[in-house]
Amino acid sequence: MTDFKTLIEADKGQAARTIQILDVTIFEDWLKEQPDSIRNIVKAYKFVANPESYLILPVTSGKGKDKDSEQGDFTVVAGVNNHKRLDPWALAKLGGKLPEGKYRLADASAKDALFGWLIPQHEFDQYKELPDRQGPSVLLVKDEIGKVDEAVRQAEATALVRDMVNTPAADMGPDKLEDIAEKLSEAHGADLKVTRGDTLEKNFPMIHGVGKAAMRDHAPRLIELKWGKADAPKIAIVGKGVTFDSGGLSMKSPAGMLIMKKDMGGAAHAIALAKLIMEAKLPVQLHLLVPAVENSVDGHALRPGDILQSRKGLTVEIGNTDAEGRLVLGDALTLAGEEEPELIIDFATLTGAARVALGPDLPAMFCSDEDMAAGLLDSGNQQDDPLWRMPLWSRYEYRLNSPVADTNNVAVGSFAGCITAALFLKKFVPDDIPWAHFDTYAWRPASKAGRPKGGEALGLRASWDYLKARYCK
């Protein structure tokens, strides 16, 4: 894991290169103040201070030359959306691309952009040989130094999600999810309980039913972590941990299976959020639940038309074995509700329908409580980690009807797939407990500044900001 703490230092007047932050409203005024040599370079590169653009320039002013020359005789100009208030991703292009060395912002505050400086300097490189890599780019900050710990925590949590999702399923099975949870519990003095294999059948029959086809090599399990003081408010965080999804007997196409190592992305988000909660010592009782399975195929595999019992007591007809995530979450959500928490948040890479509706960048958020929904949406906007609320439209519940069981795990037809999936989950959550469900992609199909193609944390920083605002008053 990248040592993010080394990438930001307190500014004590060290030698450093200067980064001048510009936006289009002040660019022309800035350009007029530059010598002809600088104006010619700027015009030659057609730099106009668009967001996520930057330009390296030679040092020309005697005022800055002595310090800057020790770092290589150049300065940087960078374009942003708003030079007065940097957003979390404003420095992402710089953090990932500038040569190694130390930098300071001229006439701009970095406090809201520290995360974006840090996270681009992390790379998932466990499976490739790399040439000698340049050293880190270090940002010097003054008044913002108190924000560094929070930025580091968020960067570490985001990197954890990305690394877990990017790891091949052969190395990120249910046992590995358990190992990660165990290390986390040891680091923070939490209690860990794991129910594995055939012992699941009695109390967690849907987790067992989905995972039994991989019993020999990748035994299913329910991972539970508890942390916090007994008198603190209880919260439950649940994450779908399907470490590989073949679709079961309702098998996916080869193209559909190509990135199904990411189907444990919900578990990665839940574990990372638990890490943030414990590291910041949020005043809550945390209950983390990760149903971890591989959806595989053998003679014991779940069949379309089978009927499963659930921990809640509802019987579920299996209309499609590729709708397995909602089954394992159903048992985990039932257990979470039994502990009567103040709120429940779950993360799951649940439906392709959510991606059709909202694309890869926007998690579909379903929420049973208006205040909770408003808080989460506001936090998503504040953190530039946006969410989009979708309706728990009860008039679609009939689409889950089964003639032979209490419910089917899939709806008839292809309409409103992410809504009916959320309505299925809602059956396992007590009506009086505020609940938010994130149908997140956990994947970035194309790179952006600081956000490489591959595993991605979507909704993590929004939910963390919401919990901080709610419990750190």
Short mmCIF file of N, CA, C and O in Angstrom, two decimals, residues 42-102:
data_model
loop_
_atom_site.label_atom_id
_atom_site.label_comp_id
_atom_site.label_asym_id
_atom_site.label_seq_id
_atom_site.Cartn_x
_atom_site.Cartn_y
_atom_site.Cartn_z
N VAL A 42 3.17 29.61 -23.42
CA VAL A 42 1.76 29.33 -23.13
C VAL A 42 0.95 29.26 -24.43
O VAL A 42 0.13 28.35 -24.63
N LYS A 43 1.18 30.21 -25.32
CA LYS A 43 0.46 30.22 -26.59
C LYS A 43 0.86 29.06 -27.48
O LYS A 43 0.02 28.48 -28.18
N ALA A 44 2.14 28.69 -27.45
CA ALA A 44 2.60 27.57 -28.28
C ALA A 44 1.93 26.27 -27.87
O ALA A 44 1.62 25.42 -28.72
N TYR A 45 1.69 26.09 -26.57
CA TYR A 45 1.05 24.87 -26.08
C TYR A 45 -0.47 25.01 -26.01
O TYR A 45 -1.15 24.08 -25.57
N LYS A 46 -1.00 26.16 -26.42
CA LYS A 46 -2.45 26.42 -26.44
C LYS A 46 -3.08 26.19 -25.07
O LYS A 46 -4.20 25.70 -24.93
N PHE A 47 -2.34 26.56 -24.05
CA PHE A 47 -2.82 26.43 -22.69
C PHE A 47 -3.75 27.60 -22.38
O PHE A 47 -3.39 28.77 -22.56
N VAL A 48 -4.97 27.29 -21.94
CA VAL A 48 -5.95 28.35 -21.61
C VAL A 48 -6.57 28.13 -20.23
O VAL A 48 -7.61 28.70 -19.92
N ALA A 49 -5.95 27.32 -19.39
CA ALA A 49 -6.38 27.07 -18.01
C ALA A 49 -7.69 26.30 -17.92
O ALA A 49 -8.48 26.50 -17.00
N ASN A 50 -7.93 25.41 -18.88
CA ASN A 50 -9.08 24.52 -18.74
C ASN A 50 -8.86 23.57 -17.57
O ASN A 50 -7.73 23.22 -17.24
N PRO A 51 -9.94 23.13 -16.91
CA PRO A 51 -9.78 22.18 -15.79
C PRO A 51 -9.00 20.94 -16.22
O PRO A 51 -9.14 20.44 -17.34
N GLU A 52 -8.15 20.46 -15.30
CA GLU A 52 -7.31 19.26 -15.48
C GLU A 52 -6.20 19.46 -16.51
O GLU A 52 -5.59 18.49 -16.94
N SER A 53 -5.91 20.70 -16.87
CA SER A 53 -4.77 20.96 -17.74
C SER A 53 -3.65 21.60 -16.91
O SER A 53 -3.91 22.24 -15.89
N TYR A 54 -2.43 21.39 -17.33
CA TYR A 54 -1.31 22.04 -16.64
C TYR A 54 -0.17 22.23 -17.63
O TYR A 54 -0.11 21.60 -18.69
N LEU A 55 0.76 23.10 -17.25
CA LEU A 55 1.90 23.41 -18.10
C LEU A 55 3.11 23.66 -17.22
O LEU A 55 3.00 24.36 -16.20
N ILE A 56 4.23 23.06 -17.58
CA ILE A 56 5.49 23.28 -16.86
C ILE A 56 6.24 24.42 -17.55
O ILE A 56 6.42 24.40 -18.77
N LEU A 57 6.65 25.40 -16.77
CA LEU A 57 7.29 26.60 -17.29
C LEU A 57 8.65 26.82 -16.63
O LEU A 57 8.84 26.48 -15.45
N PRO A 58 9.59 27.43 -17.34
CA PRO A 58 10.88 27.76 -16.72
C PRO A 58 10.73 28.88 -15.71
O PRO A 58 9.83 29.72 -15.82
N VAL A 59 11.58 28.89 -14.70
CA VAL A 59 11.60 29.96 -13.72
C VAL A 59 12.24 31.18 -14.36
O VAL A 59 13.33 31.10 -14.93
N THR A 60 11.57 32.31 -14.26
CA THR A 60 12.13 33.53 -14.84
C THR A 60 12.27 34.65 -13.82
O THR A 60 13.06 35.55 -13.99
N SER A 61 11.47 34.60 -12.75
CA SER A 61 11.52 35.69 -11.78
C SER A 61 12.64 35.49 -10.78
O SER A 61 12.85 34.40 -10.27
N GLY A 62 13.35 36.54 -10.50
CA GLY A 62 14.42 36.45 -9.51
C GLY A 62 13.88 36.13 -8.14
O GLY A 62 14.53 35.48 -7.34
N LYS A 63 12.66 36.56 -7.86
CA LYS A 63 12.07 36.34 -6.54
C LYS A 63 11.95 34.87 -6.20
O LYS A 63 12.23 34.44 -5.09
N GLY A 64 11.53 34.04 -7.15
CA GLY A 64 11.32 32.63 -6.85
C GLY A 64 12.45 31.73 -7.27
O GLY A 64 12.45 30.55 -6.98
N LYS A 65 13.46 32.29 -7.94
CA LYS A 65 14.44 31.43 -8.59
C LYS A 65 15.31 30.68 -7.60
O LYS A 65 15.62 29.50 -7.79
N ASP A 66 15.71 31.32 -6.48
CA ASP A 66 16.66 30.67 -5.59
C ASP A 66 16.11 29.36 -5.03
O ASP A 66 16.74 28.32 -5.11
N LYS A 67 14.89 29.41 -4.50
CA LYS A 67 14.29 28.19 -3.96
C LYS A 67 13.92 27.21 -5.06
O LYS A 67 14.19 26.02 -4.98
N ASP A 68 13.28 27.70 -6.10
CA ASP A 68 12.81 26.82 -7.15
C ASP A 68 13.94 26.17 -7.90
O ASP A 68 13.83 25.03 -8.35
N SER A 69 15.09 26.86 -8.04
CA SER A 69 16.18 26.29 -8.82
C SER A 69 16.72 25.02 -8.18
O SER A 69 17.19 24.13 -8.88
N GLU A 70 16.62 24.91 -6.86
CA GLU A 70 17.08 23.69 -6.21
C GLU A 70 16.21 22.49 -6.59
O GLU A 70 16.61 21.34 -6.43
N GLN A 71 15.02 22.74 -7.10
CA GLN A 71 14.10 21.67 -7.48
C GLN A 71 14.03 21.47 -8.99
O GLN A 71 13.20 20.73 -9.47
N GLY A 72 14.85 22.17 -9.75
CA GLY A 72 14.88 21.87 -11.17
C GLY A 72 14.51 23.00 -12.10
O GLY A 72 14.29 22.79 -13.29
N ASP A 73 14.48 24.24 -11.57
CA ASP A 73 14.28 25.40 -12.43
C ASP A 73 12.98 25.37 -13.23
O ASP A 73 12.97 25.72 -14.41
N PHE A 74 11.87 24.93 -12.62
CA PHE A 74 10.60 25.11 -13.31
C PHE A 74 9.48 25.38 -12.32
O PHE A 74 9.59 25.07 -11.13
N THR A 75 8.43 25.95 -12.81
CA THR A 75 7.19 26.15 -12.06
C THR A 75 6.06 25.50 -12.85
O THR A 75 6.24 25.07 -14.00
N VAL A 76 4.89 25.45 -12.23
CA VAL A 76 3.74 24.80 -12.86
C VAL A 76 2.56 25.76 -12.83
O VAL A 76 2.32 26.42 -11.81
N VAL A 77 1.83 25.84 -13.93
CA VAL A 77 0.52 26.51 -13.94
C VAL A 77 -0.52 25.43 -14.21
O VAL A 77 -0.31 24.55 -15.05
N ALA A 78 -1.63 25.50 -13.47
CA ALA A 78 -2.64 24.44 -13.57
C ALA A 78 -4.02 25.05 -13.67
O ALA A 78 -4.36 26.00 -12.96
N GLY A 79 -4.83 24.50 -14.56
CA GLY A 79 -6.21 24.94 -14.72
C GLY A 79 -7.16 24.16 -13.83
O GLY A 79 -7.02 22.94 -13.68
N VAL A 80 -8.12 24.85 -13.24
CA VAL A 80 -9.11 24.23 -12.36
C VAL A 80 -10.48 24.84 -12.67
O VAL A 80 -10.60 25.81 -13.40
N ASN A 81 -11.52 24.27 -12.07
CA ASN A 81 -12.87 24.81 -12.25
C ASN A 81 -13.04 26.17 -11.56
O ASN A 81 -13.64 27.08 -12.11
N ASN A 82 -12.52 26.25 -10.33
CA ASN A 82 -12.69 27.46 -9.53
C ASN A 82 -11.43 27.68 -8.71
O ASN A 82 -11.13 26.89 -7.82
N HIS A 83 -10.69 28.74 -9.01
CA HIS A 83 -9.41 28.96 -8.32
C HIS A 83 -9.60 29.35 -6.86
O HIS A 83 -8.68 29.25 -6.07
N LYS A 84 -10.82 29.79 -6.49
CA LYS A 84 -11.06 30.20 -5.11
C LYS A 84 -11.40 29.03 -4.19
O LYS A 84 -11.16 29.09 -2.99
N ARG A 85 -11.98 27.99 -4.75
CA ARG A 85 -12.32 26.81 -3.95
C ARG A 85 -12.07 25.56 -4.76
O ARG A 85 -12.83 25.23 -5.66
N LEU A 86 -11.00 24.86 -4.42
CA LEU A 86 -10.63 23.66 -5.16
C LEU A 86 -11.53 22.51 -4.77
O LEU A 86 -11.83 22.31 -3.58
N ASP A 87 -11.96 21.71 -5.75
CA ASP A 87 -12.77 20.54 -5.45
C ASP A 87 -11.85 19.34 -5.18
O ASP A 87 -10.63 19.43 -5.39
N PRO A 88 -12.39 18.22 -4.70
CA PRO A 88 -11.53 17.09 -4.33
C PRO A 88 -10.64 16.56 -5.45
O PRO A 88 -9.60 15.96 -5.17
N TRP A 89 -11.03 16.76 -6.70
CA TRP A 89 -10.24 16.22 -7.81
C TRP A 89 -9.41 17.28 -8.53
O TRP A 89 -8.78 16.99 -9.55
N ALA A 90 -9.37 18.50 -8.00
CA ALA A 90 -8.70 19.60 -8.71
C ALA A 90 -7.22 19.34 -8.94
O ALA A 90 -6.66 19.76 -9.96
N LEU A 91 -6.55 18.67 -8.01
CA LEU A 91 -5.12 18.44 -8.13
C LEU A 91 -4.78 17.04 -8.62
O LEU A 91 -3.61 16.64 -8.62
N ALA A 92 -5.79 16.28 -9.04
CA ALA A 92 -5.55 14.87 -9.39
C ALA A 92 -4.61 14.72 -10.57
O ALA A 92 -3.77 13.82 -10.60
N LYS A 93 -4.75 15.58 -11.57
CA LYS A 93 -3.87 15.50 -12.72
C LYS A 93 -2.42 15.76 -12.31
O LYS A 93 -1.49 15.10 -12.79
N LEU A 94 -2.23 16.69 -11.39
CA LEU A 94 -0.88 17.05 -10.95
C LEU A 94 -0.27 15.96 -10.09
O LEU A 94 0.89 15.57 -10.27
N GLY A 95 -1.04 15.46 -9.12
CA GLY A 95 -0.51 14.44 -8.24
C GLY A 95 -0.04 13.21 -8.97
O GLY A 95 0.91 12.55 -8.57
N GLY A 96 -0.71 12.89 -10.08
CA GLY A 96 -0.35 11.69 -10.82
C GLY A 96 0.69 11.88 -11.90
O GLY A 96 1.27 10.91 -12.37
N LYS A 97 0.95 13.16 -12.32
CA LYS A 97 1.79 13.37 -13.50
C LYS A 97 3.07 14.17 -13.26
O LYS A 97 4.02 14.05 -14.03
N LEU A 98 3.10 15.02 -12.24
CA LEU A 98 4.27 15.87 -12.06
C LEU A 98 5.51 15.07 -11.69
O LEU A 98 5.42 14.03 -11.02
N PRO A 99 6.69 15.53 -12.10
CA PRO A 99 7.94 14.85 -11.71
C PRO A 99 8.09 14.85 -10.19
O PRO A 99 7.52 15.69 -9.48
N GLU A 100 8.90 13.93 -9.69
CA GLU A 100 9.10 13.86 -8.25
C GLU A 100 9.71 15.15 -7.73
O GLU A 100 10.39 15.88 -8.44
N GLY A 101 9.43 15.44 -6.50
CA GLY A 101 9.94 16.65 -5.87
C GLY A 101 8.91 17.25 -4.95
O GLY A 101 7.87 16.64 -4.68
N LYS A 102 9.19 18.44 -4.47
CA LYS A 102 8.28 19.12 -3.55
C LYS A 102 7.67 20.33 -4.24
O LYS A 102 8.32 21.03 -5.01
#
